Structures are given as C-alpha cells and as structure tokens.
Amino acid sequence: MGATILITLREGIEVALILSIVMAYLRKIGRQDAFKQVWIGMAAAFGLAALIGLVAYKLIGGLEGDARSIVFAGVSLGAVVVLTWMLFWMRSQARTMSRQLREQVDEAIKSGSTWGVASVAFFTVLRDGIETVLFMLAILFGTSPMQWILGMVIGLSTAAMLGYMIYQGGRRINIGLFFNFTGGMVLLIGAGLFSRGVAWLQESGVLPTFFWPVWNATGVPLIGQGQVAQLFGGLFGWNPRPSIEELAVWVLYLMVFGYFFFVAGRSKSQPHPAKKAAPAGQKA
C-alpha cells in the first residue's frame, strides 16, 4: 500500500500542479471562462486512462501459468523504464514547466476557441494517467487489491487537497522541491519493481537462477510474513527468499540511478563559479 500511496501522490501532485499553473494563468489574464474546459479535458483524460487500465487488467487477469508470469514480468520491467524516465524527465523540466504551460495556453487562446485549453489539459493529464495505470498494474501484482485501492484513494485525495492549497496559496510554484524530496523513494520502488520482474521471469523458467535463496527470512517475525512484509515488498521489493539475481539487480539499479540522480544530476544543476578577472599586466 505504501508504494501505491507514494506513486499516486507523486503523479497526482504533478497533475494538480499542472492544473494549478494553467488555471492560475487563466485567472491572471482574465479568462476564467475557460475553467470549464480545463475540467472537461482533465476528466476526459482520467476517464480514458481508467478505461485503458481496466481493459489491461481484464486481459492480464485472464492469463494463467507461465504466460501470466511472463506478462507480469513485462509489466513490472516496463514500469521500471517509465518510472525511471519520468523521474529524470520531471527533474529536467521542473524549472521550465510553468513557462511552457503558459505558452501552450496562450496559443490555445489565440486560436479563438477555449476548447484548445481543454486539449492542453487533456494531453498533459493523459500522459500522467497512463503512466499511473502502468505503475498501478505493476504494484497490484505484489499486493492485495484492498490495500491497492486504499493506497490509491489516500494518495489521490492527498494530492487533490495539496493541489487546491497550491492554487489558493499563490502563483509562484516550486515544483522542483517536492519531486527531489520523493526521488529517493521512487528509486527504491523502481529497484523493487526491477527485482520483482526478474523474480517473475525466473518463476516462468525464462531466466535461470544460479543461487537461490540468498537468505531465508520467512520465519523471521514481521519481515518474514504478514502486513509488514507486504508493506516492505510493495515499497522496496522486499523478498524474504530472494535469488542472487534479484538482489544483484536491486543493488545495481540503486547504485547506477542513485548516482545519476543525487550526484551527477546535482552537480550539473549547480552553476559553476565565475572566474575572477586577472589584474592588468598579469596573465589570466
């Protein structure tokens, strides 16, 4: 449930920020008449994303045996790719997103129809909606449906509340801070999905294992079985009986992408100190 809350909260905050930026700008230029189209575009995007998710769930739910495990692995590994791309893309776009959205709204308004604003909201929200559907399908395979639904409700409700507070609180929005703060947790979820995808492939016989299990913690209180073990499994991909390959990809993913996110990414975003001008008569 923890992974569901974090993913839906993060994606929901992204959607809420986008809508807040669009509506705050419309309010600034005196085009509150386009608010209705923004909501229509958002609702249509959510509806289409939910329909895609329902169809995908029904199709996958009907599979059995090795085919089911292979599809589960494909969804999990696909979610890792999209989740990782989303994490770094959002970080690179944080500083320019407000300006880009305002430019898109200006172009839509200049077309003479407020329905252009609806398309801005629709396509922006649809991207996040489809991403969320993929993540939720991957997480659902490792948790109970009740925990999945409860986590999604908590995450989206919190995101909606925070989005409303952002919209009411002012027009200056620092969207980089929140996503940097949750970046570490998202990387842990990505590592967990990666290791879970490997486990599904090994279960289906597609991928061999050279050493299993690395440890056996099934008899250990809390982390072996029960709610705590499920929580850790959903959040970090915890497995009380992992193979050496599961453990290896988990560690490797965190080392590689953790470095690029926390070390390399931060050094690129920091401005280089300006060189001091050399006094006259001296070489620079």
Short mmCIF file of C-alpha atoms in Angstrom, two decimals:
data_model
loop_
_atom_site.label_atom_id
_atom_site.label_comp_id
_atom_site.label_asym_id
_atom_site.label_seq_id
_atom_site.Cartn_x
_atom_site.Cartn_y
_atom_site.Cartn_z
CA MET A 1 0.00 0.00 0.00
CA GLY A 2 2.89 2.35 0.72
CA ALA A 3 4.14 2.22 -2.87
CA THR A 4 0.62 2.87 -4.17
CA ILE A 5 0.27 5.92 -1.91
CA LEU A 6 3.64 7.33 -2.94
CA ILE A 7 3.16 6.81 -6.69
CA THR A 8 -0.41 8.15 -6.79
CA LEU A 9 0.59 11.06 -4.54
CA ARG A 10 3.53 11.95 -6.76
CA GLU A 11 1.61 11.60 -10.03
CA GLY A 12 -1.43 13.31 -8.50
CA ILE A 13 0.69 16.23 -7.32
CA GLU A 14 2.15 16.55 -10.81
CA VAL A 15 -1.36 16.72 -12.32
CA ALA A 16 -2.52 19.12 -9.61
CA LEU A 17 0.46 21.39 -10.23
CA ILE A 18 -0.19 21.40 -13.96
CA LEU A 19 -3.85 22.28 -13.48
CA SER A 20 -2.95 24.91 -10.87
CA ILE A 21 -0.48 26.56 -13.24
CA VAL A 22 -2.98 26.57 -16.12
CA MET A 23 -5.88 27.89 -14.04
CA ALA A 24 -3.79 30.47 -12.20
CA TYR A 25 -2.59 31.81 -15.55
CA LEU A 26 -6.13 31.86 -16.95
CA ARG A 27 -7.22 33.80 -13.87
CA LYS A 28 -4.32 36.21 -14.33
CA ILE A 29 -5.28 37.03 -17.94
CA GLY A 30 -8.97 37.24 -17.09
CA ARG A 31 -10.09 34.09 -18.90
CA GLN A 32 -11.93 32.32 -16.09
CA ASP A 33 -14.50 31.34 -18.73
CA ALA A 34 -12.05 28.62 -19.83
CA PHE A 35 -12.03 26.90 -16.41
CA LYS A 36 -14.85 24.60 -17.53
CA GLN A 37 -12.83 23.38 -20.49
CA VAL A 38 -9.85 22.64 -18.23
CA TRP A 39 -12.01 20.41 -16.03
CA ILE A 40 -13.54 18.70 -19.07
CA GLY A 41 -10.10 17.99 -20.51
CA MET A 42 -8.89 16.61 -17.19
CA ALA A 43 -11.98 14.42 -16.69
CA ALA A 44 -11.73 13.02 -20.23
CA ALA A 45 -8.05 12.17 -19.71
CA PHE A 46 -8.73 10.43 -16.40
CA GLY A 47 -11.64 8.52 -17.92
CA LEU A 48 -9.57 7.30 -20.87
CA ALA A 49 -6.64 6.31 -18.63
CA ALA A 50 -9.00 4.40 -16.30
CA LEU A 51 -10.56 2.61 -19.28
CA ILE A 52 -7.12 1.60 -20.57
CA GLY A 53 -6.22 0.32 -17.10
CA LEU A 54 -9.46 -1.67 -16.76
CA VAL A 55 -9.06 -3.32 -20.17
CA ALA A 56 -5.41 -4.16 -19.44
CA TYR A 57 -6.31 -5.61 -16.03
CA LYS A 58 -9.06 -7.78 -17.51
CA LEU A 59 -6.77 -9.08 -20.24
CA ILE A 60 -3.89 -9.84 -17.87
CA GLY A 61 -6.20 -11.28 -15.21
CA GLY A 62 -7.37 -13.96 -17.63
CA LEU A 63 -3.88 -15.38 -18.13
CA GLU A 64 -2.61 -18.44 -16.28
CA GLY A 65 0.63 -20.28 -15.66
CA ASP A 66 3.88 -19.22 -17.29
CA ALA A 67 2.14 -16.80 -19.65
CA ARG A 68 0.80 -14.90 -16.64
CA SER A 69 4.25 -14.74 -15.02
CA ILE A 70 5.88 -13.53 -18.24
CA VAL A 71 3.29 -10.77 -18.71
CA PHE A 72 3.65 -9.76 -15.05
CA ALA A 73 7.40 -9.54 -15.60
CA GLY A 74 6.92 -7.44 -18.74
CA VAL A 75 4.61 -5.01 -16.95
CA SER A 76 6.99 -4.72 -13.99
CA LEU A 77 10.06 -4.12 -16.16
CA GLY A 78 8.12 -1.71 -18.39
CA ALA A 79 7.06 0.20 -15.29
CA VAL A 80 10.72 0.43 -14.22
CA VAL A 81 11.67 2.01 -17.55
CA VAL A 82 8.82 4.53 -17.47
CA LEU A 83 9.28 5.29 -13.77
CA THR A 84 12.99 5.97 -14.22
CA TRP A 85 12.43 8.09 -17.32
CA MET A 86 9.68 10.05 -15.55
CA LEU A 87 11.90 10.71 -12.55
CA PHE A 88 14.73 12.25 -14.57
CA TRP A 89 12.48 13.96 -17.12
CA MET A 90 10.49 15.68 -14.41
CA ARG A 91 13.64 16.90 -12.75
CA SER A 92 14.94 18.38 -16.01
CA GLN A 93 11.59 20.05 -16.78
CA ALA A 94 10.88 21.45 -13.30
CA ARG A 95 12.31 24.90 -13.99
CA THR A 96 10.64 25.43 -17.37
CA MET A 97 7.29 23.67 -16.96
CA SER A 98 5.38 26.77 -15.82
CA ARG A 99 6.60 28.80 -18.81
CA GLN A 100 5.86 26.00 -21.28
CA LEU A 101 2.32 25.58 -19.97
CA ARG A 102 1.65 29.32 -20.14
CA GLU A 103 2.88 29.37 -23.75
CA GLN A 104 0.58 26.47 -24.63
CA VAL A 105 -2.38 28.25 -23.04
CA ASP A 106 -1.56 31.45 -24.96
CA GLU A 107 -1.51 29.53 -28.24
CA ALA A 108 -4.81 27.85 -27.39
CA ILE A 109 -6.47 31.18 -26.53
CA LYS A 110 -5.16 32.81 -29.72
CA SER A 111 -6.89 30.11 -31.78
CA GLY A 112 -10.18 31.77 -30.85
CA SER A 113 -11.68 28.79 -29.01
CA THR A 114 -11.37 27.91 -25.34
CA TRP A 115 -11.56 24.24 -26.31
CA GLY A 116 -7.88 24.48 -27.16
CA VAL A 117 -7.29 24.87 -23.43
CA ALA A 118 -9.18 21.61 -22.90
CA SER A 119 -6.75 19.85 -25.24
CA VAL A 120 -3.78 21.22 -23.26
CA ALA A 121 -5.24 19.78 -20.05
CA PHE A 122 -6.28 16.54 -21.76
CA PHE A 123 -2.95 15.55 -23.31
CA THR A 124 -0.89 16.69 -20.31
CA VAL A 125 -3.04 14.78 -17.82
CA LEU A 126 -3.39 11.75 -20.11
CA ARG A 127 0.37 11.23 -20.12
CA ASP A 128 0.44 11.11 -16.33
CA GLY A 129 -2.70 8.99 -16.25
CA ILE A 130 -1.25 6.29 -18.50
CA GLU A 131 2.00 6.32 -16.51
CA THR A 132 0.00 5.86 -13.30
CA VAL A 133 -2.00 2.98 -14.80
CA LEU A 134 1.22 1.15 -15.71
CA PHE A 135 2.68 1.68 -12.23
CA MET A 136 -0.54 0.60 -10.53
CA LEU A 137 -0.75 -2.60 -12.57
CA ALA A 138 2.85 -3.46 -11.67
CA ILE A 139 2.26 -2.75 -7.97
CA LEU A 140 -1.06 -4.63 -7.92
CA PHE A 141 0.74 -7.88 -8.74
CA GLY A 142 2.63 -7.66 -5.44
CA THR A 143 -0.10 -6.53 -3.06
CA SER A 144 -3.72 -7.23 -2.16
CA PRO A 145 -6.48 -5.44 -4.13
CA MET A 146 -7.88 -3.88 -0.95
CA GLN A 147 -4.53 -2.34 0.02
CA TRP A 148 -4.07 -1.20 -3.58
CA ILE A 149 -7.44 0.58 -3.68
CA LEU A 150 -6.97 2.13 -0.23
CA GLY A 151 -3.49 3.38 -1.11
CA MET A 152 -4.73 4.88 -4.37
CA VAL A 153 -7.60 6.69 -2.62
CA ILE A 154 -5.27 8.09 0.06
CA GLY A 155 -2.65 9.19 -2.48
CA LEU A 156 -5.06 10.87 -4.90
CA SER A 157 -7.09 12.52 -2.13
CA THR A 158 -3.95 13.97 -0.55
CA ALA A 159 -2.74 15.17 -3.96
CA ALA A 160 -6.07 16.86 -4.67
CA MET A 161 -6.00 18.62 -1.30
CA LEU A 162 -2.42 19.82 -1.77
CA GLY A 163 -3.19 20.93 -5.32
CA TYR A 164 -6.09 23.06 -4.10
CA MET A 165 -3.88 24.60 -1.42
CA ILE A 166 -1.23 25.40 -4.04
CA TYR A 167 -3.79 27.04 -6.31
CA GLN A 168 -5.23 29.14 -3.48
CA GLY A 169 -1.88 29.97 -1.93
CA GLY A 170 -0.21 31.86 -4.75
CA ARG A 171 1.07 31.81 -8.28
CA ARG A 172 4.71 31.05 -7.54
CA ILE A 173 5.11 27.28 -7.53
CA ASN A 174 8.33 25.47 -6.70
CA ILE A 175 7.69 22.13 -8.35
CA GLY A 176 11.31 21.01 -8.07
CA LEU A 177 11.39 20.69 -4.28
CA PHE A 178 8.65 18.07 -3.93
CA PHE A 179 9.94 15.85 -6.74
CA ASN A 180 13.52 15.98 -5.47
CA PHE A 181 12.26 15.06 -2.00
CA THR A 182 10.39 11.98 -3.23
CA GLY A 183 13.09 10.99 -5.72
CA GLY A 184 14.85 8.63 -3.33
CA MET A 185 11.66 6.74 -2.50
CA VAL A 186 10.78 6.45 -6.18
CA LEU A 187 14.21 4.96 -6.88
CA LEU A 188 13.60 2.37 -4.17
CA ILE A 189 10.25 1.49 -5.75
CA GLY A 190 11.93 1.20 -9.14
CA ALA A 191 14.56 -1.14 -7.72
CA GLY A 192 11.80 -3.23 -6.16
CA LEU A 193 9.87 -3.48 -9.43
CA PHE A 194 13.07 -4.43 -11.25
CA SER A 195 13.86 -7.27 -8.83
CA ARG A 196 10.22 -8.39 -8.90
CA GLY A 197 10.28 -8.54 -12.70
CA VAL A 198 13.37 -10.75 -12.53
CA ALA A 199 11.59 -12.98 -10.00
CA TRP A 200 8.60 -13.39 -12.35
CA LEU A 201 10.92 -14.35 -15.22
CA GLN A 202 12.64 -16.92 -13.02
CA GLU A 203 9.29 -18.30 -11.88
CA SER A 204 8.25 -18.82 -15.51
CA GLY A 205 11.56 -20.50 -16.36
CA VAL A 206 12.61 -17.83 -18.86
CA LEU A 207 15.52 -16.68 -16.70
CA PRO A 208 17.71 -19.17 -14.80
CA THR A 209 18.98 -18.67 -11.28
CA PHE A 210 22.48 -19.57 -10.15
CA PHE A 211 21.88 -19.29 -6.42
CA TRP A 212 18.57 -19.39 -4.54
CA PRO A 213 17.80 -18.36 -1.89
CA VAL A 214 20.45 -15.91 -0.78
CA TRP A 215 18.73 -15.96 2.61
CA ASN A 216 15.53 -17.37 4.05
CA ALA A 217 13.72 -14.94 6.35
CA THR A 218 10.25 -16.46 6.07
CA GLY A 219 10.34 -17.45 9.73
CA VAL A 220 11.54 -14.06 10.99
CA PRO A 221 8.81 -12.08 12.80
CA LEU A 222 7.34 -9.09 10.95
CA ILE A 223 9.58 -9.18 7.87
CA GLY A 224 9.02 -12.86 7.05
CA GLN A 225 5.25 -12.77 6.60
CA GLY A 226 2.28 -10.56 7.35
CA GLN A 227 1.42 -6.91 6.83
CA VAL A 228 4.91 -5.50 7.46
CA ALA A 229 6.47 -7.91 4.95
CA GLN A 230 3.81 -6.94 2.39
CA LEU A 231 4.43 -3.25 3.05
CA PHE A 232 8.19 -3.66 2.52
CA GLY A 233 7.52 -5.80 -0.54
CA GLY A 234 5.30 -3.14 -2.08
CA LEU A 235 7.65 -0.29 -1.25
CA PHE A 236 11.12 -1.74 -1.78
CA GLY A 237 10.57 -5.12 -3.46
CA TRP A 238 11.48 -6.98 -0.26
CA ASN A 239 11.53 -10.75 -0.72
CA PRO A 240 12.19 -12.99 2.31
CA ARG A 241 13.70 -15.61 -0.06
CA PRO A 242 15.43 -13.77 -2.92
CA SER A 243 17.62 -15.20 -5.64
CA ILE A 244 21.10 -13.81 -6.22
CA GLU A 245 19.86 -12.21 -9.47
CA GLU A 246 17.02 -10.38 -7.69
CA LEU A 247 19.43 -8.99 -5.14
CA ALA A 248 22.00 -8.06 -7.79
CA VAL A 249 19.62 -6.04 -9.99
CA TRP A 250 18.17 -4.32 -6.91
CA VAL A 251 21.59 -3.15 -5.74
CA LEU A 252 22.82 -2.33 -9.26
CA TYR A 253 19.75 -0.22 -10.07
CA LEU A 254 20.10 1.84 -6.90
CA MET A 255 23.84 2.34 -7.38
CA VAL A 256 23.61 3.46 -11.02
CA PHE A 257 20.49 5.62 -10.98
CA GLY A 258 21.07 6.83 -7.44
CA TYR A 259 24.42 8.19 -8.58
CA PHE A 260 22.95 9.95 -11.63
CA PHE A 261 20.06 11.39 -9.63
CA PHE A 262 21.79 12.51 -6.43
CA VAL A 263 25.40 13.12 -7.55
CA ALA A 264 25.71 13.70 -11.29
CA GLY A 265 22.34 15.43 -11.61
CA ARG A 266 23.03 17.78 -8.72
CA SER A 267 26.49 18.77 -9.99
CA LYS A 268 25.04 19.64 -13.42
CA SER A 269 22.31 21.81 -11.93
CA GLN A 270 24.73 23.86 -9.83
CA PRO A 271 26.23 26.89 -11.60
CA HIS A 272 29.99 26.98 -11.96
CA PRO A 273 31.70 29.82 -10.10
CA ALA A 274 32.72 32.69 -12.34
CA LYS A 275 36.44 33.17 -12.86
CA LYS A 276 37.86 36.33 -11.37
CA ALA A 277 39.34 38.78 -13.84
CA ALA A 278 43.12 38.96 -13.66
CA PRO A 279 44.65 42.34 -12.72
CA ALA A 280 46.09 44.42 -15.56
CA GLY A 281 49.55 43.31 -16.57
CA GLN A 282 49.08 39.75 -15.29
CA LYS A 283 48.22 36.63 -17.26
CA ALA A 284 44.74 35.21 -16.74
#
